[in-house]
Amino acid sequence: MAVFFNEPAHTFNEYLLIPGYSSSTCVPSNVSLKTPVVKFKKGEEPALFMNIPLVSAIMQSVSGDKLAVALAREGGISFIYGSQSIESEAAMVAKAKSYKAGFVKSDSNIRPDQTLEDILDLKKKTGHGTVAVTEDGTADGKLVGIVTSRDYRVSRMDIDTLVSEFMTPFESLICAEEGITLKEANNIIWDNKLNALPIISDDGKLCYFVFRKDYDSHKENPNELLDPSKRYVVGAGINTRDYAKRVPALIEAGADVLCIDSSEGFSEWQKLTIDYIRSQYGDSVKVGAGNVVDREGFLYLAESGADFVKVGIGGGSICITREQKGIGRGQATALIDVCQARDEYFEKTGVYVPVCSDGGIVHDYHMTLALAMGADFIMLGRYFARFDESPTNKLVMGGNYVKEYWGEGSNRARNWQRYDLGGATKLSFEEGVDSYVPYAGSLKDNVTQSLGKVKSTMCNCGALSIPELQKKAKLTLVSATSILEGGAHDVIQKDSNNSYNK
C-alpha cells in the first residue's frame, strides 16, 4: 500500500517567525550573511562560500553573463543556464570570468596600420574605451601603443586617419613587468594618475591590463565574490545527458561551481553524472545536485557525492509540474524535512552538505523563513528576472514596464534535458509557462533592499548570522485568517491620485 503523510505540506506563506531577545549589538549593520556553498568536514572551512545567501536560477530568462557579473558584485552566484549549446554556455562563463579581474586580458586590440574607423567599430563592439595597439593586433602581441578616447576627436579627424598617427606611443606609456603584484600595480596607477596600466613581458609583449575602475568597483562593492585570481565567481548548469562534453568545456572556461539542472533529482542519472565528475576531476570540481523534497532524496544525493543539494519541486512561479504530473511538496515542509536530514547526516558522518531552497519565494520575508528553516542559500528565478541585468526584453504592457519570463519546461525553452527520464530526446509536454513579470530596476538596488529586510528580521530574532538564526528561530503556523490579519485591513487606504492628497 502507498505511504501516506498525514501532515499537510505547507508553504512559506503559512509560517511566521516569533521575535526573540535582541541585545543592543543586534543591529542590521552587524549581521553577517556569509554562507557555505559546498560541503565540508567538521572543523574545516568550505572551499567555496558566498557573502549573501542568494543564487540565480538555471534559466534562459534569468541567468546570463550580465546577471552573473551583477550578482557576484553583490556577493552571490549566478548559475548560467545550460539549455544552450556547450560552446555558447562556455562563452558566457568565460565572458563573466573575464569581465573584471585584477589582471585583465585585453579584448580590445588593433594594429597601428588600421584606422580611426576601425577604432570606432571596435569600441562599438566591445564597449571598452581602452584599446591596445600591438604589432599584429592580437591580445598578446608586442605592445606599440594605446588608444583611449582622449587620443582622438571624431569631429576634427578623418576616419581614415591611421592609428599610428594618434595613438599614445609605447615610449610615452607607463608600464609594469609581468610578475608584479596587484597591490604594486594599483600603487603605480594611483601614484601616476593612470586609468590603465599595461603589464608586459620581458620581450615587450602585452600580458594584461590593470584598471583603476576595477579598484574603485571593489571599494564600492565590498561583498563582491572573487576567486583567488580576483575574478568574479560564476556557476553553470549541466544536465545528465551531455555532461562528458559539457563539463570539461565549462571547467576550461573557468566555472567555479556546477549544478545539475533537473526537475526531479532522486535519480540514478544524477549519480552517474557525479560519478563521471569525480572520476575525471576528483573533488576539485564542485557540483550540486537536485531537486528533491524529502530526506530519502537528500541522503541519496549526499551519499552520491553532491557538494550541495537543491530542494523544491513545483514551487516556482512559472512551474506547473504539480499541475501536470501531480508530484511535488509544499516548499516549507520539503525544506524542513531535508534540512533535518542534513543535520542528522552531519552528526553521523561529520560532513556538512549545504542545502539550497529552490522555489516558493513570493515575498522578501520568505527568504528569512527559508534560512530559518535550515536553508544555507536560496535559488531565485522570478526575483532576478525582473531586473535590468536579466537577459530578457523589457516591454510596455498596460502602461507599465514588464520583462519576459518563461520556464525551462515551457514550449519556448524546450529544455527537455531538465525533465529527462531516459526516453526520447524531446519535451513530451509542458511543465512551465511563458509569462511576464513587473520590471523592478537594477539588481543592486533590489538585492540591497531585500537583504536589508532579512537582516532586520534576523535582529528581531536575536541572530547575527545564518547559523545563529537557525539555532534561535521560533516558527509558528498561521491560519488563513491570521494571514489576512497580517495585511492592511478595516481601513480606507489613501489613494495618491485622489484630489485631497494633491
Short mmCIF file of C-alpha atoms in Angstrom, two decimals, residues 120-498:
data_model
loop_
_atom_site.label_atom_id
_atom_site.label_comp_id
_atom_site.label_asym_id
_atom_site.label_seq_id
_atom_site.Cartn_x
_atom_site.Cartn_y
_atom_site.Cartn_z
CA LEU A 120 35.16 53.27 -33.51
CA ASP A 121 33.87 49.92 -34.78
CA LEU A 122 35.86 48.06 -32.12
CA LYS A 123 34.59 50.32 -29.36
CA LYS A 124 31.01 49.79 -30.53
CA LYS A 125 31.56 46.02 -30.48
CA THR A 126 33.27 45.68 -27.08
CA GLY A 127 32.03 48.77 -25.27
CA HIS A 128 35.56 49.41 -23.99
CA GLY A 129 37.37 52.72 -24.41
CA THR A 130 40.94 51.49 -23.87
CA VAL A 131 42.40 49.81 -26.95
CA ALA A 132 45.80 48.12 -27.03
CA VAL A 133 47.83 48.72 -30.18
CA THR A 134 50.00 45.69 -30.88
CA GLU A 135 52.17 44.84 -33.87
CA ASP A 136 49.84 42.05 -35.01
CA GLY A 137 46.59 43.29 -33.45
CA THR A 138 46.33 40.39 -31.01
CA ALA A 139 45.88 40.39 -27.22
CA ASP A 140 49.41 39.12 -26.63
CA GLY A 141 51.29 40.82 -29.46
CA LYS A 142 54.17 43.26 -28.96
CA LEU A 143 52.74 46.46 -27.46
CA VAL A 144 53.43 49.58 -29.54
CA GLY A 145 50.88 51.98 -28.09
CA ILE A 146 47.46 52.58 -26.55
CA VAL A 147 44.39 54.45 -27.77
CA THR A 148 41.85 55.95 -25.38
CA SER A 149 39.05 58.45 -26.01
CA ARG A 150 41.48 61.25 -25.14
CA ASP A 151 43.61 60.43 -28.17
CA TYR A 152 41.10 61.36 -30.86
CA ARG A 153 38.24 63.72 -31.65
CA VAL A 154 35.82 62.33 -34.22
CA SER A 155 34.51 65.78 -35.17
CA ARG A 156 38.02 67.03 -36.00
CA MET A 157 39.65 63.98 -37.55
CA ASP A 158 39.25 61.99 -40.74
CA ILE A 159 38.01 58.47 -40.02
CA ASP A 160 40.74 57.17 -42.35
CA THR A 161 43.48 58.50 -40.05
CA LEU A 162 45.93 55.74 -39.18
CA VAL A 163 46.04 54.56 -35.58
CA SER A 164 49.82 55.09 -35.55
CA GLU A 165 49.26 58.83 -36.06
CA PHE A 166 47.14 59.49 -32.97
CA MET A 167 47.87 56.67 -30.52
CA THR A 168 49.91 57.24 -27.38
CA PRO A 169 53.18 55.51 -28.38
CA PHE A 170 54.88 52.90 -26.27
CA GLU A 171 57.76 55.18 -25.27
CA SER A 172 55.24 57.57 -23.64
CA LEU A 173 53.49 54.83 -21.68
CA ILE A 174 53.99 53.80 -18.07
CA CYS A 175 54.08 50.00 -17.98
CA ALA A 176 54.89 47.29 -15.45
CA GLU A 177 56.63 43.98 -15.92
CA GLU A 178 54.94 40.61 -15.66
CA GLY A 179 55.13 39.22 -12.13
CA ILE A 180 54.12 42.44 -10.36
CA THR A 181 51.56 42.03 -7.60
CA LEU A 182 48.10 43.55 -7.84
CA LYS A 183 48.82 45.82 -4.89
CA GLU A 184 52.02 47.10 -6.54
CA ALA A 185 50.15 47.66 -9.81
CA ASN A 186 47.41 49.65 -8.08
CA ASN A 187 50.06 51.75 -6.34
CA ILE A 188 51.59 52.64 -9.72
CA ILE A 189 48.15 53.56 -11.07
CA TRP A 190 47.48 55.76 -8.06
CA ASP A 191 50.89 57.44 -8.00
CA ASN A 192 50.81 58.25 -11.72
CA LYS A 193 47.09 59.10 -12.00
CA LEU A 194 46.53 56.39 -14.61
CA ASN A 195 43.28 54.80 -15.75
CA ALA A 196 45.02 51.68 -17.06
CA LEU A 197 48.40 50.05 -16.52
CA PRO A 198 49.74 47.67 -19.21
CA ILE A 199 51.59 44.61 -17.90
CA ILE A 200 54.21 43.42 -20.39
CA SER A 201 56.64 40.51 -20.71
CA ASP A 202 60.43 40.74 -20.94
CA ASP A 203 60.22 40.90 -24.75
CA GLY A 204 57.62 43.69 -24.75
CA LYS A 205 54.51 41.60 -25.41
CA LEU A 206 51.23 42.61 -23.79
CA CYS A 207 50.17 40.29 -20.98
CA TYR A 208 47.40 42.10 -19.12
CA PHE A 209 45.88 45.41 -18.13
CA VAL A 210 45.15 46.53 -14.59
CA PHE A 211 42.37 49.14 -14.49
CA ARG A 212 41.71 51.88 -11.96
CA LYS A 213 37.93 51.30 -12.27
CA ASP A 214 38.33 47.74 -11.01
CA TYR A 215 39.90 49.02 -7.80
CA ASP A 216 37.12 51.60 -7.43
CA SER A 217 34.50 48.93 -8.15
CA HIS A 218 35.84 46.73 -5.37
CA LYS A 219 35.63 49.62 -2.90
CA GLU A 220 32.03 50.30 -3.95
CA ASN A 221 31.10 46.62 -3.66
CA PRO A 222 32.77 45.27 -0.51
CA ASN A 223 30.80 41.99 -0.66
CA GLU A 224 31.83 41.10 -4.21
CA LEU A 225 32.67 37.43 -4.60
CA LEU A 226 36.07 36.81 -6.21
CA ASP A 227 38.16 33.74 -6.91
CA PRO A 228 41.88 33.55 -5.96
CA SER A 229 42.74 35.32 -9.23
CA LYS A 230 40.42 38.23 -8.36
CA ARG A 231 37.86 37.21 -10.98
CA TYR A 232 34.14 37.03 -10.29
CA VAL A 233 32.85 33.66 -9.08
CA VAL A 234 30.50 32.14 -11.66
CA GLY A 235 28.38 28.97 -11.63
CA ALA A 236 27.00 26.94 -14.53
CA GLY A 237 24.19 24.45 -15.08
CA ILE A 238 24.71 20.99 -16.55
CA ASN A 239 22.39 18.12 -17.47
CA THR A 240 22.54 14.34 -17.17
CA ARG A 241 22.92 13.72 -20.90
CA ASP A 242 25.94 15.51 -22.38
CA TYR A 243 27.96 16.04 -19.18
CA ALA A 244 31.03 14.23 -20.56
CA LYS A 245 31.41 17.01 -23.16
CA ARG A 246 29.82 19.95 -21.32
CA VAL A 247 31.68 19.69 -18.00
CA PRO A 248 35.24 19.88 -19.49
CA ALA A 249 34.25 22.89 -21.60
CA LEU A 250 32.76 24.74 -18.62
CA ILE A 251 35.76 23.99 -16.41
CA GLU A 252 38.08 25.19 -19.17
CA ALA A 253 36.02 28.39 -19.40
CA GLY A 254 36.55 28.98 -15.68
CA ALA A 255 33.28 27.90 -13.99
CA ASP A 256 33.78 27.79 -10.21
CA VAL A 257 30.84 25.53 -9.38
CA LEU A 258 28.39 23.40 -11.36
CA CYS A 259 24.82 22.34 -10.66
CA ILE A 260 22.87 19.51 -12.23
CA ASP A 261 19.67 21.10 -13.53
CA SER A 262 16.79 18.67 -13.14
CA SER A 263 13.15 18.94 -12.13
CA GLU A 264 13.48 15.74 -10.08
CA GLY A 265 16.85 14.69 -8.72
CA PHE A 266 16.21 11.45 -6.82
CA SER A 267 17.59 9.54 -9.79
CA GLU A 268 20.47 7.32 -10.83
CA TRP A 269 21.09 9.75 -13.71
CA GLN A 270 22.36 12.27 -11.17
CA LYS A 271 24.65 9.72 -9.53
CA LEU A 272 26.12 8.76 -12.90
CA THR A 273 26.82 12.42 -13.63
CA ILE A 274 28.53 12.95 -10.27
CA ASP A 275 30.48 9.69 -10.70
CA TYR A 276 31.85 10.97 -14.01
CA ILE A 277 32.97 14.26 -12.46
CA ARG A 278 34.66 12.51 -9.53
CA SER A 279 36.42 10.03 -11.84
CA GLN A 280 37.79 12.83 -14.03
CA TYR A 281 38.42 15.64 -11.53
CA GLY A 282 38.21 14.16 -8.03
CA ASP A 283 36.90 16.68 -5.54
CA SER A 284 38.43 19.68 -7.32
CA VAL A 285 35.26 20.30 -9.35
CA LYS A 286 32.29 21.27 -7.20
CA VAL A 287 28.84 20.14 -8.29
CA GLY A 288 25.42 20.49 -6.71
CA ALA A 289 22.50 18.14 -7.39
CA GLY A 290 18.72 18.05 -7.10
CA ASN A 291 15.90 18.73 -6.90
CA VAL A 292 14.48 16.64 -4.05
CA VAL A 293 11.71 17.14 -1.49
CA ASP A 294 12.34 14.60 1.26
CA ARG A 295 15.05 13.07 3.45
CA GLU A 296 15.49 9.98 1.26
CA GLY A 297 16.21 12.11 -1.77
CA PHE A 298 18.72 14.21 0.16
CA LEU A 299 20.55 11.18 1.56
CA TYR A 300 20.78 9.59 -1.87
CA LEU A 301 22.41 12.66 -3.41
CA ALA A 302 24.64 13.32 -0.38
CA GLU A 303 25.93 9.74 -0.47
CA SER A 304 26.39 10.05 -4.24
CA GLY A 305 28.88 12.84 -3.60
CA ALA A 306 26.90 16.02 -4.26
CA ASP A 307 28.55 19.19 -2.95
CA PHE A 308 25.17 20.75 -2.18
CA VAL A 309 21.57 19.60 -2.57
CA LYS A 310 18.75 21.64 -4.09
CA VAL A 311 15.23 21.36 -2.62
CA GLY A 312 11.94 22.06 -4.37
CA ILE A 313 9.57 20.58 -6.95
CA GLY A 314 6.73 22.54 -8.43
CA GLY A 315 7.00 25.64 -6.25
CA GLY A 316 8.36 28.05 -8.86
CA SER A 317 6.09 30.82 -10.13
CA ILE A 318 6.25 29.53 -13.71
CA CYS A 319 6.36 25.81 -12.82
CA ILE A 320 3.30 23.61 -13.48
CA THR A 321 4.90 20.25 -12.65
CA ARG A 322 2.45 19.64 -9.80
CA GLU A 323 -0.47 20.50 -12.05
CA GLN A 324 0.76 18.34 -14.92
CA LYS A 325 2.17 15.35 -13.06
CA GLY A 326 0.82 15.51 -9.52
CA ILE A 327 4.25 15.34 -7.89
CA GLY A 328 5.93 17.75 -5.50
CA ARG A 329 5.57 19.03 -1.97
CA GLY A 330 4.89 22.31 -0.22
CA GLN A 331 8.24 24.13 -0.18
CA ALA A 332 8.37 24.85 3.55
CA THR A 333 7.61 21.25 4.53
CA ALA A 334 10.08 19.89 1.97
CA LEU A 335 12.82 22.23 3.18
CA ILE A 336 12.29 21.42 6.87
CA ASP A 337 12.38 17.66 6.18
CA VAL A 338 15.55 17.87 4.07
CA CYS A 339 17.38 20.16 6.50
CA GLN A 340 16.65 17.82 9.39
CA ALA A 341 18.16 15.01 7.31
CA ARG A 342 21.15 17.26 6.51
CA ASP A 343 21.79 17.88 10.22
CA GLU A 344 21.48 14.18 11.06
CA TYR A 345 23.87 13.33 8.22
CA PHE A 346 26.34 15.87 9.59
CA GLU A 347 26.15 14.36 13.08
CA LYS A 348 26.63 10.87 11.69
CA THR A 349 29.41 11.50 9.13
CA GLY A 350 30.99 14.81 10.11
CA VAL A 351 30.30 16.09 6.58
CA TYR A 352 28.08 19.14 6.18
CA VAL A 353 26.23 19.25 2.85
CA PRO A 354 24.66 22.70 2.26
CA VAL A 355 21.02 22.89 1.25
CA CYS A 356 19.67 25.27 -1.40
CA SER A 357 15.98 26.16 -1.28
CA ASP A 358 14.68 26.49 -4.84
CA GLY A 359 11.21 27.94 -5.42
CA GLY A 360 8.28 29.22 -3.41
CA ILE A 361 9.70 32.67 -2.63
CA VAL A 362 6.99 35.29 -3.18
CA HIS A 363 7.79 37.97 -0.60
CA ASP A 364 11.14 39.11 0.78
CA TYR A 365 10.32 37.75 4.24
CA HIS A 366 10.06 34.28 2.70
CA MET A 367 13.84 34.45 2.26
CA THR A 368 14.28 34.83 6.02
CA LEU A 369 11.84 31.98 6.66
CA ALA A 370 13.76 29.71 4.26
CA LEU A 371 17.03 30.48 6.05
CA ALA A 372 15.45 29.96 9.47
CA MET A 373 14.08 26.60 8.35
CA GLY A 374 17.61 25.45 7.54
CA ALA A 375 18.48 26.58 4.01
CA ASP A 376 22.08 27.67 3.55
CA PHE A 377 21.17 29.67 0.46
CA ILE A 378 18.22 30.33 -1.84
CA MET A 379 17.82 29.95 -5.60
CA LEU A 380 15.58 32.55 -7.23
CA GLY A 381 14.16 32.85 -10.74
CA ARG A 382 11.23 35.28 -10.87
CA TYR A 383 13.01 37.57 -8.41
CA PHE A 384 16.04 38.08 -10.67
CA ALA A 385 14.09 38.00 -13.95
CA ARG A 386 12.64 41.44 -13.06
CA PHE A 387 15.97 43.25 -13.16
CA ASP A 388 17.90 45.19 -15.80
CA GLU A 389 20.62 42.55 -15.84
CA SER A 390 18.43 39.57 -16.78
CA PRO A 391 18.74 38.59 -20.46
CA THR A 392 15.09 39.13 -21.46
CA ASN A 393 13.35 42.01 -23.20
CA LYS A 394 11.75 44.92 -21.36
CA LEU A 395 8.30 45.67 -22.75
CA VAL A 396 5.38 48.02 -22.05
CA MET A 397 2.06 46.40 -21.16
CA GLY A 398 -0.93 48.40 -19.99
CA GLY A 399 1.27 51.42 -19.44
CA ASN A 400 3.68 49.51 -17.19
CA TYR A 401 7.13 48.09 -17.85
CA VAL A 402 7.44 44.31 -17.69
CA LYS A 403 10.12 41.74 -18.52
CA GLU A 404 9.62 38.40 -20.21
CA TYR A 405 9.94 35.32 -18.02
CA TRP A 406 9.47 31.73 -19.10
CA GLY A 407 10.03 28.32 -17.53
CA GLU A 408 12.57 25.80 -18.72
CA GLY A 409 9.72 23.33 -19.21
CA SER A 410 7.77 25.71 -21.45
CA ASN A 411 7.47 25.30 -25.20
CA ARG A 412 9.59 28.43 -25.56
CA ALA A 413 12.60 26.98 -23.72
CA ARG A 414 12.05 23.34 -24.64
CA ASN A 415 14.71 22.25 -22.16
CA TRP A 416 13.87 18.55 -22.43
CA GLN A 417 17.12 17.57 -20.67
CA ARG A 418 15.85 19.08 -17.42
CA TYR A 419 12.88 16.70 -17.45
CA ASP A 420 14.79 13.75 -18.89
CA LEU A 421 13.77 10.27 -17.77
CA GLY A 422 15.99 8.44 -20.23
CA GLY A 423 13.44 8.40 -23.03
CA ALA A 424 13.03 10.33 -26.24
CA THR A 425 15.15 13.45 -26.72
CA LYS A 426 12.25 15.88 -26.75
CA LEU A 427 9.82 17.69 -24.46
CA SER A 428 6.72 15.48 -24.31
CA PHE A 429 4.52 18.04 -22.54
CA GLU A 430 4.90 21.41 -20.88
CA GLU A 431 5.93 21.75 -17.24
CA GLY A 432 6.40 25.53 -17.35
CA VAL A 433 4.64 28.61 -18.66
CA ASP A 434 5.58 31.69 -20.70
CA SER A 435 4.85 34.88 -18.79
CA TYR A 436 5.80 38.43 -17.79
CA VAL A 437 7.00 39.89 -14.50
CA PRO A 438 6.89 43.53 -13.36
CA TYR A 439 10.11 45.36 -14.20
CA ALA A 440 11.92 46.32 -10.98
CA GLY A 441 15.11 48.18 -11.97
CA SER A 442 18.68 47.29 -11.05
CA LEU A 443 19.77 44.14 -9.26
CA LYS A 444 21.93 46.04 -6.80
CA ASP A 445 19.14 48.30 -5.53
CA ASN A 446 16.66 45.46 -5.11
CA VAL A 447 19.06 42.98 -3.52
CA THR A 448 20.22 45.67 -1.07
CA GLN A 449 16.63 46.35 -0.04
CA SER A 450 15.61 42.69 0.20
CA LEU A 451 18.61 41.71 2.28
CA GLY A 452 18.08 44.78 4.45
CA LYS A 453 14.73 43.27 5.40
CA VAL A 454 16.34 39.89 6.03
CA LYS A 455 18.94 41.43 8.34
CA SER A 456 16.31 43.43 10.20
CA THR A 457 14.19 40.33 10.79
CA MET A 458 17.24 38.38 11.94
CA CYS A 459 17.88 41.07 14.53
CA ASN A 460 14.27 40.73 15.69
CA CYS A 461 15.12 37.07 16.31
CA GLY A 462 18.35 37.96 18.13
CA ALA A 463 20.59 36.49 15.42
CA LEU A 464 23.71 37.98 13.82
CA SER A 465 24.45 35.12 11.42
CA ILE A 466 22.55 32.49 9.47
CA PRO A 467 23.66 29.59 11.73
CA GLU A 468 22.59 31.61 14.76
CA LEU A 469 19.20 32.30 13.15
CA GLN A 470 18.70 28.59 12.52
CA LYS A 471 19.54 27.87 16.15
CA LYS A 472 17.38 30.61 17.71
CA ALA A 473 14.44 30.84 15.30
CA LYS A 474 10.96 30.10 16.59
CA LEU A 475 8.36 29.49 13.90
CA THR A 476 4.60 29.19 14.08
CA LEU A 477 1.97 28.03 11.61
CA VAL A 478 -0.73 30.59 10.96
CA SER A 479 -4.36 30.25 9.94
CA ALA A 480 -5.87 31.72 6.80
CA THR A 481 -7.49 34.40 8.96
CA SER A 482 -4.13 35.26 10.50
CA ILE A 483 -2.67 35.75 7.05
CA LEU A 484 -5.42 38.26 6.23
CA GLU A 485 -4.84 39.99 9.57
CA GLY A 486 -1.17 40.48 8.64
CA GLY A 487 -2.02 42.92 5.86
CA ALA A 488 -3.74 46.27 5.95
CA HIS A 489 -7.39 45.75 6.88
CA ASP A 490 -10.51 47.53 8.16
CA VAL A 491 -9.30 50.91 6.92
CA ILE A 492 -9.84 53.06 3.84
CA GLN A 493 -6.40 53.44 2.33
CA LYS A 494 -5.43 56.74 0.77
CA ASP A 495 -5.08 56.87 -2.97
CA SER A 496 -2.17 59.05 -4.04
CA ASN A 497 -4.18 60.09 -7.11
CA ASN A 498 -7.12 61.40 -5.09
#
